[in-house]
Amino acid sequence: MYAPSFDYHRASSVAEAQKLLAANPGAKLLAGGHSLLPVLKLRLAAPSALIDLGRIAELKGVSAANGGVRIGAMTTHAEIATSPVLAKSCGIVAEAAAQIGDMAVRNRGTIGGSVAHADPAADLPTVLVAVGATMEIAGAGGATRTVAAADFFQGMMTTALGDGEILTAVWVPALGAGTGAAYAKFAHPASRYAVIGAAASLTVKNGACERAIIIVGGVTATPTALPSVAAALTGSNLSAEAIAAAAGKAAGDLTGDLMGDVFASSEYRRHVTGAYVARAVAAAAARAR
Amino acid sequence: MAVPVSLTVNGQSQQRDVDPRLLLVHFLRDVLGLTGTKVACDTSQCGACTVLVDGIAAKSCTCLTAQVDGASITTIEGLAAPGTLHPIQEAFWNKHGLQCGFCTPGMVLATHELLRQNPNPTVEQIRHGLEGNLCRCTGYQNIVRSVQEAAKTMNGGAR
Amino acid sequence: MSSRTFGSAIRRREDPRLLTGLGTYTDDLSLPNMAHAAMLRSPHAHATIVSLDTSKAAKAPGVLAVYTGKDTAPALKPMPCAWLLPNAGLNIAEYPLVALDTVRYVGDIVAVVVAQTPYQAYDALDLIEVKYKTLPAVVDPEKSAKGTGAPIHASVPGNQAFKWTVAGGDADAAFAAPGAVVVHDRIIQNRLIPTPMETRSALAQWTAATGELTLWNTTQNPHIVRFIGSLVMGVPEDKLRVVAPEVGGGFGAKIAQYPADFLTCFCAMKLNRPVKWTETRSENYIATTHGRDHVQDVALCGTKDGKITGVRGTVWAGMGAYLSTAAPGIPTILHGLMLCGPYLIDNVKEDVYGLYTNTTPVEAYRGAGRPEATYLLERLIDRFAHAIGKDPAEVRRINLIPKFDNGHNVATGLTYDSGNYHGALDKIMAHVDYAGLRKQQAEARAKGRYMGIGICTYVEVCGLGPSQVAGAIGFQGGLWESAIVRFHPSGKVNVFIGTKPHGQGEETTFAQIVSSELGVDVNDVKVMHGDTDKTPMGWGTYGSRTTAVGGAALAVALRKIKDKATALAAHLLEAPVEDMDYADGRFFVKGAPAKAKTIQDIALMANVAWNMPAGMEAGLEASSFYDPPNFVYPFGAHVAVVDVDPATGAIDLKRYACVDDCGPQINPMIVEGQVHGGVVQGLGQALWEEAIYADNGQLVTGTLMDYAIPRADVLPEIEVLSTVTPSPHHPLGVKGIGEAGTIVSTCTMYNAVVDALRPLGVDTVPMPMTPERVWRAVQTAKKGA
């Protein structure tokens, strides 16, 4: 396929990227290109210019920071999937990154590109909300701000990023002892995007679940919490029966508009989300213990 | 507005001014005439266009030429010296890992990546590792066997 | 290397070039001054074209020309249908290359742009202004028969392309017999998109001075492209050269002739420069033919003790908006005549209605008609077994035709060549320990696990076929194959064949035939194919016929060579021809093998011709045009074992094992590869693949993001076994194996899933059996319980 014409600018710093954005109305930021380029090739968008963030060193890399892990926006899924720092502190993020696309896609696709695209079927948004990530954003005037992941994803393909803003990093907390998190995915057989993605983060103390966060994606336009499931888990002993009973409440929490298509209707997704939640919870419980 | 790019492709230095929208796969095929790299989808699903960018597998249909300015690209034509076969190619030959051959360049380079990341993969890891490369002929079984043999050869003998 | 390579799993001769990126497929070709074409295709399934303005596109950068139907209609005859099904009221609607006033499916060509680069051509497509007035569309063949939508062609009442009936015995009487157990089923044979990894492409070069046209094309049958192309374009056959270089898979989708290929030629002729057109994948999904697409109401009857007495049905087959080249023969001849399967069934009747719909034309797809027959029969047999409380394997055993070596007539009128169906069934049951599997299943069920076992037996018809039969069934061509064998003075051999391998490995297996027949090292044989200027006429690769028919042509040519070589050797050894013997490439007087002439000696002496017997021509070359006396009938038995999770509907294919019999195997490695690929394509239909149209005629599964073909990580190891029952009429005894796996694996998988869910009361799941559909089947059964 052949994309329509556009200009190309390569930024060497975030500040330069912002200048280029301001100078090129209708321009789009190019990260790894794995969300944007297919859209352009199918001629579903026609930006005036692309501003390539790929050479901005300050946007790359995974490092320990502020009791958690800072992931530069231009860090690839492959780097995230294999990061020892993340594996130690917040392994669920690596676990989800390892399930994105395929080997070659993960080598070039980036966390920043993925979350800024905010595809409801993406894997990382669900997990980032579940662990309480924070998004670092550079504003047009050189100011920076942070937004909680839960507030960042505002709708299908819609985020809190304003005009001229650039996502620079994602910070995730270290889960800490006694906390385990896991991601379970039902992948579409063609696209490999999540039909249902379920993330669970559990804190266990003396064999009982002290705190549970259950977030699902794919089934909803933005990552969505399942409070009844979390409530049922909290205080439980996380036995197989307890997990099954709690996961059974997932459908009840999914009351709004749900995603649906010819492969998996919203009704189906609503009813089987619980099965994937149960898997995520079981895996998270095992890690928490 | 053309973009100047300078790349090394299969060891040869190439300088061109390219249309910003020119995909790497079209640069390789149409500008350089390296037609071993194939296009078989529009949506980054099939892997037929897989090449190595600085030694790491990438889908060249989902990459602008301008994005890889300065990089060293290896295509199927450059994987082994002319007249010789890379152990992966040899293994695909031995194990009948190809039929029509159209997915094969991408499949071979994806195997290169798989073995780079995991030199001793299990069958399950091979099957999972090749999920981004579609083949319509083989049912994948002989591709899996090919990768197993390549892994053995490249590790200097039996596991 | 030994010359006795028939039966050896030697490596393929094709592979070194393909592995190093040096195989040249159509889109890999470039010619000096080459321009690029792109097709503007209708975004509507059914509409009249109110206005069409190409002026902006014509002025766009790099654009050389824009053509519409007004330009092409005077120069190009409509696309012909080449399977004129007799006694079926066949109503062929006109199929213009470019739509004139009405578009009839999403993908119908409306205009053609030629530009300096493909990027420029696609830019210009966006500048063509077309106003459409949309009309109601119909995408479902049964609904088309019932008058949904607007009439698709003014010349076709009721959208009916044909009605064809197969009947043998007295099916109505069998169903009415006292005590007959009758089972019904309603089957949707899901529409599939063949998806060869190489999309279609054409490159045309016109030499105005000589009136010669060369077309490089992604085709399974270049000689048919020349034949039909000549008719459509008016270029004489002797001046039209069609070259099929490497072809990246076909699976039936590269049999048909396509408007875009001839339009590419038209552009080259108009512009007097080479023009290339290559489909994008999204374009391939709407523009290249689809497969299957039946709605079937079918029934089977039998006795309480398991004897099948009749099969009866009605089929509505979707043909798409136009009749593609071979389309009418697929849901009829290739489907209906196989309704007896490998069983003794005396009474069959089926009515097949071919319906136009506002969809991409439907053609052959791997198996082509036979999977649709095998599937309905095998599904009905499982229902029947369940109804009479017998094991499905036992019901098959009761009804299989006993072993035969040379001819068995079935009720549909076919004569199967040879079969040992019980042998295949016994072998697969022993291999998988069928009784043990059933025991495991009982234990799993006791623990609340849903394990299922599918077992199917099949026979298929391939190696198409006797030309006299082709004529009788309306196929507008012959079905013989040809081969020329040419020995060079050094003893090296070129083989020129009319058919067109494209992944099946005949460059290797045909060299193995040469080597085994005449004692030539396989590496001394080069097989040439795909160029109409350089190869003898042939009808192409489809219907698993290249080895079954083309291989026979080669064997016959080799035997002519052998006769001549024997005569020449006798002359050189000064012995009577009757005293000559032959072994492994050596010709000698009986009892004196030490003093022999090798085939290489003979090749040299025949080519220099210094000392020839009186009346013998120089050279060592022979050709053969082989017309088979019958089809060939491969067969086998397959088993699938699954676990199904009723909570999510997910199917876990635990095991797939098969026994296939294609007669003697020239190269078992290649046979195994064909079975792997065939089985997996059939599993694709069962589990993932479906071309889904919205009611308005939009293809919803229009990219590989939506249409799921099997991937490496969703498949188990396939266990491949075989038996060997030679065909009595093929010179080498071989049968085809390209389609067998696809023909039977879909129903084997289906039967396994339904078997798993029977304890829940499920007796049907629509294909593809996606998790939601399985889940819904379970929910429905629960409600019914």
PDB file of N, CA and C in Angstrom, chain C residues 733-785:
ATOM      1  N   GLY C 733       1.364 -45.306 -11.450  1.00  0.00           N
ATOM      2  CA  GLY C 733       0.466 -45.684 -10.350  1.00  0.00           C
ATOM      3  C   GLY C 733       0.110 -44.560  -9.408  1.00  0.00           C
ATOM      4  N   VAL C 734       0.608 -43.351  -9.683  1.00  0.00           N
ATOM      5  CA  VAL C 734       0.458 -42.287  -8.682  1.00  0.00           C
ATOM      6  C   VAL C 734      -0.875 -41.549  -8.810  1.00  0.00           C
ATOM      7  N   LYS C 735      -1.305 -41.018  -7.678  1.00  0.00           N
ATOM      8  CA  LYS C 735      -2.504 -40.184  -7.617  1.00  0.00           C
ATOM      9  C   LYS C 735      -2.094 -38.802  -7.093  1.00  0.00           C
ATOM     10  N   GLY C 736      -3.000 -37.858  -7.084  1.00  0.00           N
ATOM     11  CA  GLY C 736      -2.684 -36.507  -6.601  1.00  0.00           C
ATOM     12  C   GLY C 736      -2.762 -36.433  -5.084  1.00  0.00           C
ATOM     13  N   ILE C 737      -2.047 -35.456  -4.508  1.00  0.00           N
ATOM     14  CA  ILE C 737      -2.072 -35.306  -3.050  1.00  0.00           C
ATOM     15  C   ILE C 737      -2.201 -33.843  -2.634  1.00  0.00           C
ATOM     16  N   GLY C 738      -2.337 -32.935  -3.588  1.00  0.00           N
ATOM     17  CA  GLY C 738      -2.333 -31.512  -3.248  1.00  0.00           C
ATOM     18  C   GLY C 738      -3.526 -31.061  -2.432  1.00  0.00           C
ATOM     19  N   GLU C 739      -4.658 -31.692  -2.633  1.00  0.00           N
ATOM     20  CA  GLU C 739      -5.883 -31.182  -2.014  1.00  0.00           C
ATOM     21  C   GLU C 739      -6.444 -32.084  -0.926  1.00  0.00           C
ATOM     22  N   ALA C 740      -5.936 -33.315  -0.861  1.00  0.00           N
ATOM     23  CA  ALA C 740      -6.542 -34.322   0.008  1.00  0.00           C
ATOM     24  C   ALA C 740      -6.712 -33.828   1.443  1.00  0.00           C
ATOM     25  N   GLY C 741      -5.650 -33.242   1.994  1.00  0.00           N
ATOM     26  CA  GLY C 741      -5.706 -32.806   3.382  1.00  0.00           C
ATOM     27  C   GLY C 741      -6.827 -31.812   3.623  1.00  0.00           C
ATOM     28  N   THR C 742      -6.968 -30.865   2.688  1.00  0.00           N
ATOM     29  CA  THR C 742      -7.996 -29.836   2.840  1.00  0.00           C
ATOM     30  C   THR C 742      -9.395 -30.435   2.748  1.00  0.00           C
ATOM     31  N   ILE C 743      -9.520 -31.456   1.919  1.00  0.00           N
ATOM     32  CA  ILE C 743     -10.843 -32.022   1.658  1.00  0.00           C
ATOM     33  C   ILE C 743     -11.430 -32.669   2.902  1.00  0.00           C
ATOM     34  N   VAL C 744     -10.580 -33.215   3.746  1.00  0.00           N
ATOM     35  CA  VAL C 744     -11.125 -33.982   4.872  1.00  0.00           C
ATOM     36  C   VAL C 744     -10.876 -33.348   6.239  1.00  0.00           C
ATOM     37  N   SER C 745      -9.925 -32.415   6.336  1.00  0.00           N
ATOM     38  CA  SER C 745      -9.596 -31.953   7.686  1.00  0.00           C
ATOM     39  C   SER C 745     -10.681 -31.067   8.278  1.00  0.00           C
ATOM     40  N   THR C 746     -11.405 -30.329   7.435  1.00  0.00           N
ATOM     41  CA  THR C 746     -12.439 -29.435   7.969  1.00  0.00           C
ATOM     42  C   THR C 746     -13.505 -30.234   8.718  1.00  0.00           C
ATOM     43  N   CYS C 747     -13.988 -31.306   8.082  1.00  0.00           N
ATOM     44  CA  CYS C 747     -15.056 -32.067   8.736  1.00  0.00           C
ATOM     45  C   CYS C 747     -14.513 -32.874   9.904  1.00  0.00           C
ATOM     46  N   THR C 748     -13.259 -33.301   9.834  1.00  0.00           N
ATOM     47  CA  THR C 748     -12.687 -34.046  10.961  1.00  0.00           C
ATOM     48  C   THR C 748     -12.650 -33.153  12.193  1.00  0.00           C
ATOM     49  N   MET C 749     -12.237 -31.913  11.983  1.00  0.00           N
ATOM     50  CA  MET C 749     -12.186 -30.945  13.077  1.00  0.00           C
ATOM     51  C   MET C 749     -13.591 -30.657  13.597  1.00  0.00           C
ATOM     52  N   TYR C 750     -14.502 -30.458  12.669  1.00  0.00           N
ATOM     53  CA  TYR C 750     -15.887 -30.153  13.064  1.00  0.00           C
ATOM     54  C   TYR C 750     -16.453 -31.282  13.918  1.00  0.00           C
ATOM     55  N   ASN C 751     -16.283 -32.498  13.428  1.00  0.00           N
ATOM     56  CA  ASN C 751     -16.864 -33.630  14.150  1.00  0.00           C
ATOM     57  C   ASN C 751     -16.245 -33.788  15.541  1.00  0.00           C
ATOM     58  N   ALA C 752     -14.973 -33.444  15.659  1.00  0.00           N
ATOM     59  CA  ALA C 752     -14.329 -33.534  16.973  1.00  0.00           C
ATOM     60  C   ALA C 752     -14.952 -32.537  17.953  1.00  0.00           C
ATOM     61  N   VAL C 753     -15.184 -31.321  17.477  1.00  0.00           N
ATOM     62  CA  VAL C 753     -15.735 -30.283  18.366  1.00  0.00           C
ATOM     63  C   VAL C 753     -17.152 -30.643  18.793  1.00  0.00           C
ATOM     64  N   VAL C 754     -17.966 -31.077  17.843  1.00  0.00           N
ATOM     65  CA  VAL C 754     -19.343 -31.437  18.200  1.00  0.00           C
ATOM     66  C   VAL C 754     -19.336 -32.651  19.128  1.00  0.00           C
ATOM     67  N   ASP C 755     -18.435 -33.580  18.862  1.00  0.00           N
ATOM     68  CA  ASP C 755     -18.314 -34.756  19.739  1.00  0.00           C
ATOM     69  C   ASP C 755     -17.978 -34.332  21.170  1.00  0.00           C
ATOM     70  N   ALA C 756     -17.129 -33.322  21.285  1.00  0.00           N
ATOM     71  CA  ALA C 756     -16.748 -32.854  22.619  1.00  0.00           C
ATOM     72  C   ALA C 756     -17.943 -32.290  23.363  1.00  0.00           C
ATOM     73  N   LEU C 757     -18.804 -31.613  22.633  1.00  0.00           N
ATOM     74  CA  LEU C 757     -19.877 -30.861  23.293  1.00  0.00           C
ATOM     75  C   LEU C 757     -21.189 -31.631  23.383  1.00  0.00           C
ATOM     76  N   ARG C 758     -21.221 -32.853  22.873  1.00  0.00           N
ATOM     77  CA  ARG C 758     -22.469 -33.627  22.901  1.00  0.00           C
ATOM     78  C   ARG C 758     -23.063 -33.768  24.303  1.00  0.00           C
ATOM     79  N   PRO C 759     -22.239 -33.982  25.330  1.00  0.00           N
ATOM     80  CA  PRO C 759     -22.830 -34.109  26.675  1.00  0.00           C
ATOM     81  C   PRO C 759     -23.610 -32.862  27.089  1.00  0.00           C
ATOM     82  N   LEU C 760     -23.301 -31.716  26.468  1.00  0.00           N
ATOM     83  CA  LEU C 760     -24.030 -30.486  26.787  1.00  0.00           C
ATOM     84  C   LEU C 760     -25.269 -30.323  25.908  1.00  0.00           C
ATOM     85  N   GLY C 761     -25.474 -31.274  25.009  1.00  0.00           N
ATOM     86  CA  GLY C 761     -26.631 -31.186  24.128  1.00  0.00           C
ATOM     87  C   GLY C 761     -26.370 -30.429  22.845  1.00  0.00           C
ATOM     88  N   VAL C 762     -25.119 -30.088  22.602  1.00  0.00           N
ATOM     89  CA  VAL C 762     -24.790 -29.353  21.369  1.00  0.00           C
ATOM     90  C   VAL C 762     -24.748 -30.346  20.204  1.00  0.00           C
ATOM     91  N   ASP C 763     -25.445 -30.040  19.113  1.00  0.00           N
ATOM     92  CA  ASP C 763     -25.308 -30.920  17.957  1.00  0.00           C
ATOM     93  C   ASP C 763     -24.890 -30.173  16.692  1.00  0.00           C
ATOM     94  N   THR C 764     -24.609 -28.879  16.831  1.00  0.00           N
ATOM     95  CA  THR C 764     -24.068 -28.152  15.685  1.00  0.00           C
ATOM     96  C   THR C 764     -23.398 -26.872  16.157  1.00  0.00           C
ATOM     97  N   VAL C 765     -22.358 -26.482  15.427  1.00  0.00           N
ATOM     98  CA  VAL C 765     -21.670 -25.205  15.670  1.00  0.00           C
ATOM     99  C   VAL C 765     -21.373 -24.628  14.292  1.00  0.00           C
ATOM    100  N   PRO C 766     -21.733 -23.378  14.046  1.00  0.00           N
ATOM    101  CA  PRO C 766     -21.431 -22.821  12.721  1.00  0.00           C
ATOM    102  C   PRO C 766     -19.927 -22.661  12.511  1.00  0.00           C
ATOM    103  N   MET C 767     -19.505 -22.792  11.264  1.00  0.00           N
ATOM    104  CA  MET C 767     -18.089 -22.550  10.944  1.00  0.00           C
ATOM    105  C   MET C 767     -17.915 -21.117  10.471  1.00  0.00           C
ATOM    106  N   PRO C 768     -16.736 -20.541  10.703  1.00  0.00           N
ATOM    107  CA  PRO C 768     -15.665 -21.114  11.501  1.00  0.00           C
ATOM    108  C   PRO C 768     -16.075 -21.160  12.972  1.00  0.00           C
ATOM    109  N   MET C 769     -15.596 -22.178  13.656  1.00  0.00           N
ATOM    110  CA  MET C 769     -16.014 -22.397  15.038  1.00  0.00           C
ATOM    111  C   MET C 769     -15.201 -21.487  15.956  1.00  0.00           C
ATOM    112  N   THR C 770     -15.507 -20.205  15.883  1.00  0.00           N
ATOM    113  CA  THR C 770     -14.812 -19.222  16.716  1.00  0.00           C
ATOM    114  C   THR C 770     -15.264 -19.416  18.154  1.00  0.00           C
ATOM    115  N   PRO C 771     -14.500 -18.886  19.097  1.00  0.00           N
ATOM    116  CA  PRO C 771     -14.897 -19.053  20.508  1.00  0.00           C
ATOM    117  C   PRO C 771     -16.333 -18.584  20.758  1.00  0.00           C
ATOM    118  N   GLU C 772     -16.701 -17.460  20.183  1.00  0.00           N
ATOM    119  CA  GLU C 772     -18.067 -16.980  20.439  1.00  0.00           C
ATOM    120  C   GLU C 772     -19.106 -17.967  19.916  1.00  0.00           C
ATOM    121  N   ARG C 773     -18.857 -18.508  18.739  1.00  0.00           N
ATOM    122  CA  ARG C 773     -19.857 -19.422  18.170  1.00  0.00           C
ATOM    123  C   ARG C 773     -19.970 -20.702  18.988  1.00  0.00           C
ATOM    124  N   VAL C 774     -18.851 -21.181  19.484  1.00  0.00           N
ATOM    125  CA  VAL C 774     -18.890 -22.364  20.346  1.00  0.00           C
ATOM    126  C   VAL C 774     -19.643 -22.024  21.632  1.00  0.00           C
ATOM    127  N   TRP C 775     -19.285 -20.896  22.193  1.00  0.00           N
ATOM    128  CA  TRP C 775     -19.934 -20.444  23.437  1.00  0.00           C
ATOM    129  C   TRP C 775     -21.448 -20.309  23.235  1.00  0.00           C
ATOM    130  N   ARG C 776     -21.832 -19.709  22.115  1.00  0.00           N
ATOM    131  CA  ARG C 776     -23.264 -19.539  21.840  1.00  0.00           C
ATOM    132  C   ARG C 776     -23.969 -20.880  21.659  1.00  0.00           C
ATOM    133  N   ALA C 777     -23.282 -21.798  20.989  1.00  0.00           N
ATOM    134  CA  ALA C 777     -23.882 -23.134  20.803  1.00  0.00           C
ATOM    135  C   ALA C 777     -24.135 -23.770  22.167  1.00  0.00           C
ATOM    136  N   VAL C 778     -23.196 -23.580  23.075  1.00  0.00           N
ATOM    137  CA  VAL C 778     -23.358 -24.128  24.424  1.00  0.00           C
ATOM    138  C   VAL C 778     -24.519 -23.434  25.134  1.00  0.00           C
ATOM    139  N   GLN C 779     -24.576 -22.095  25.022  1.00  0.00           N
ATOM    140  CA  GLN C 779     -25.669 -21.354  25.676  1.00  0.00           C
ATOM    141  C   GLN C 779     -27.019 -21.795  25.135  1.00  0.00           C
ATOM    142  N   THR C 780     -27.103 -21.953  23.813  1.00  0.00           N
ATOM    143  CA  THR C 780     -28.367 -22.352  23.190  1.00  0.00           C
ATOM    144  C   THR C 780     -28.774 -23.736  23.667  1.00  0.00           C
ATOM    145  N   ALA C 781     -27.804 -24.634  23.708  1.00  0.00           N
ATOM    146  CA  ALA C 781     -28.114 -25.996  24.151  1.00  0.00           C
ATOM    147  C   ALA C 781     -28.584 -25.997  25.601  1.00  0.00           C
ATOM    148  N   LYS C 782     -27.960 -25.158  26.432  1.00  0.00           N
ATOM    149  CA  LYS C 782     -28.347 -25.077  27.844  1.00  0.00           C
ATOM    150  C   LYS C 782     -29.792 -24.611  27.978  1.00  0.00           C
ATOM    151  N   LYS C 783     -30.149 -23.608  27.142  1.00  0.00           N
ATOM    152  CA  LYS C 783     -31.520 -23.087  27.195  1.00  0.00           C
ATOM    153  C   LYS C 783     -32.509 -24.160  26.782  1.00  0.00           C
ATOM    154  N   GLY C 784     -32.095 -24.946  25.753  1.00  0.00           N
ATOM    155  CA  GLY C 784     -32.984 -25.978  25.240  1.00  0.00           C
ATOM    156  C   GLY C 784     -33.140 -27.139  26.204  1.00  0.00           C
ATOM    157  N   ALA C 785     -32.164 -27.307  27.078  1.00  0.00           N
ATOM    158  CA  ALA C 785     -32.163 -28.492  27.951  1.00  0.00           C
ATOM    159  C   ALA C 785     -33.219 -28.379  29.040  1.00  0.00           C
TER     160      ALA C 785
END
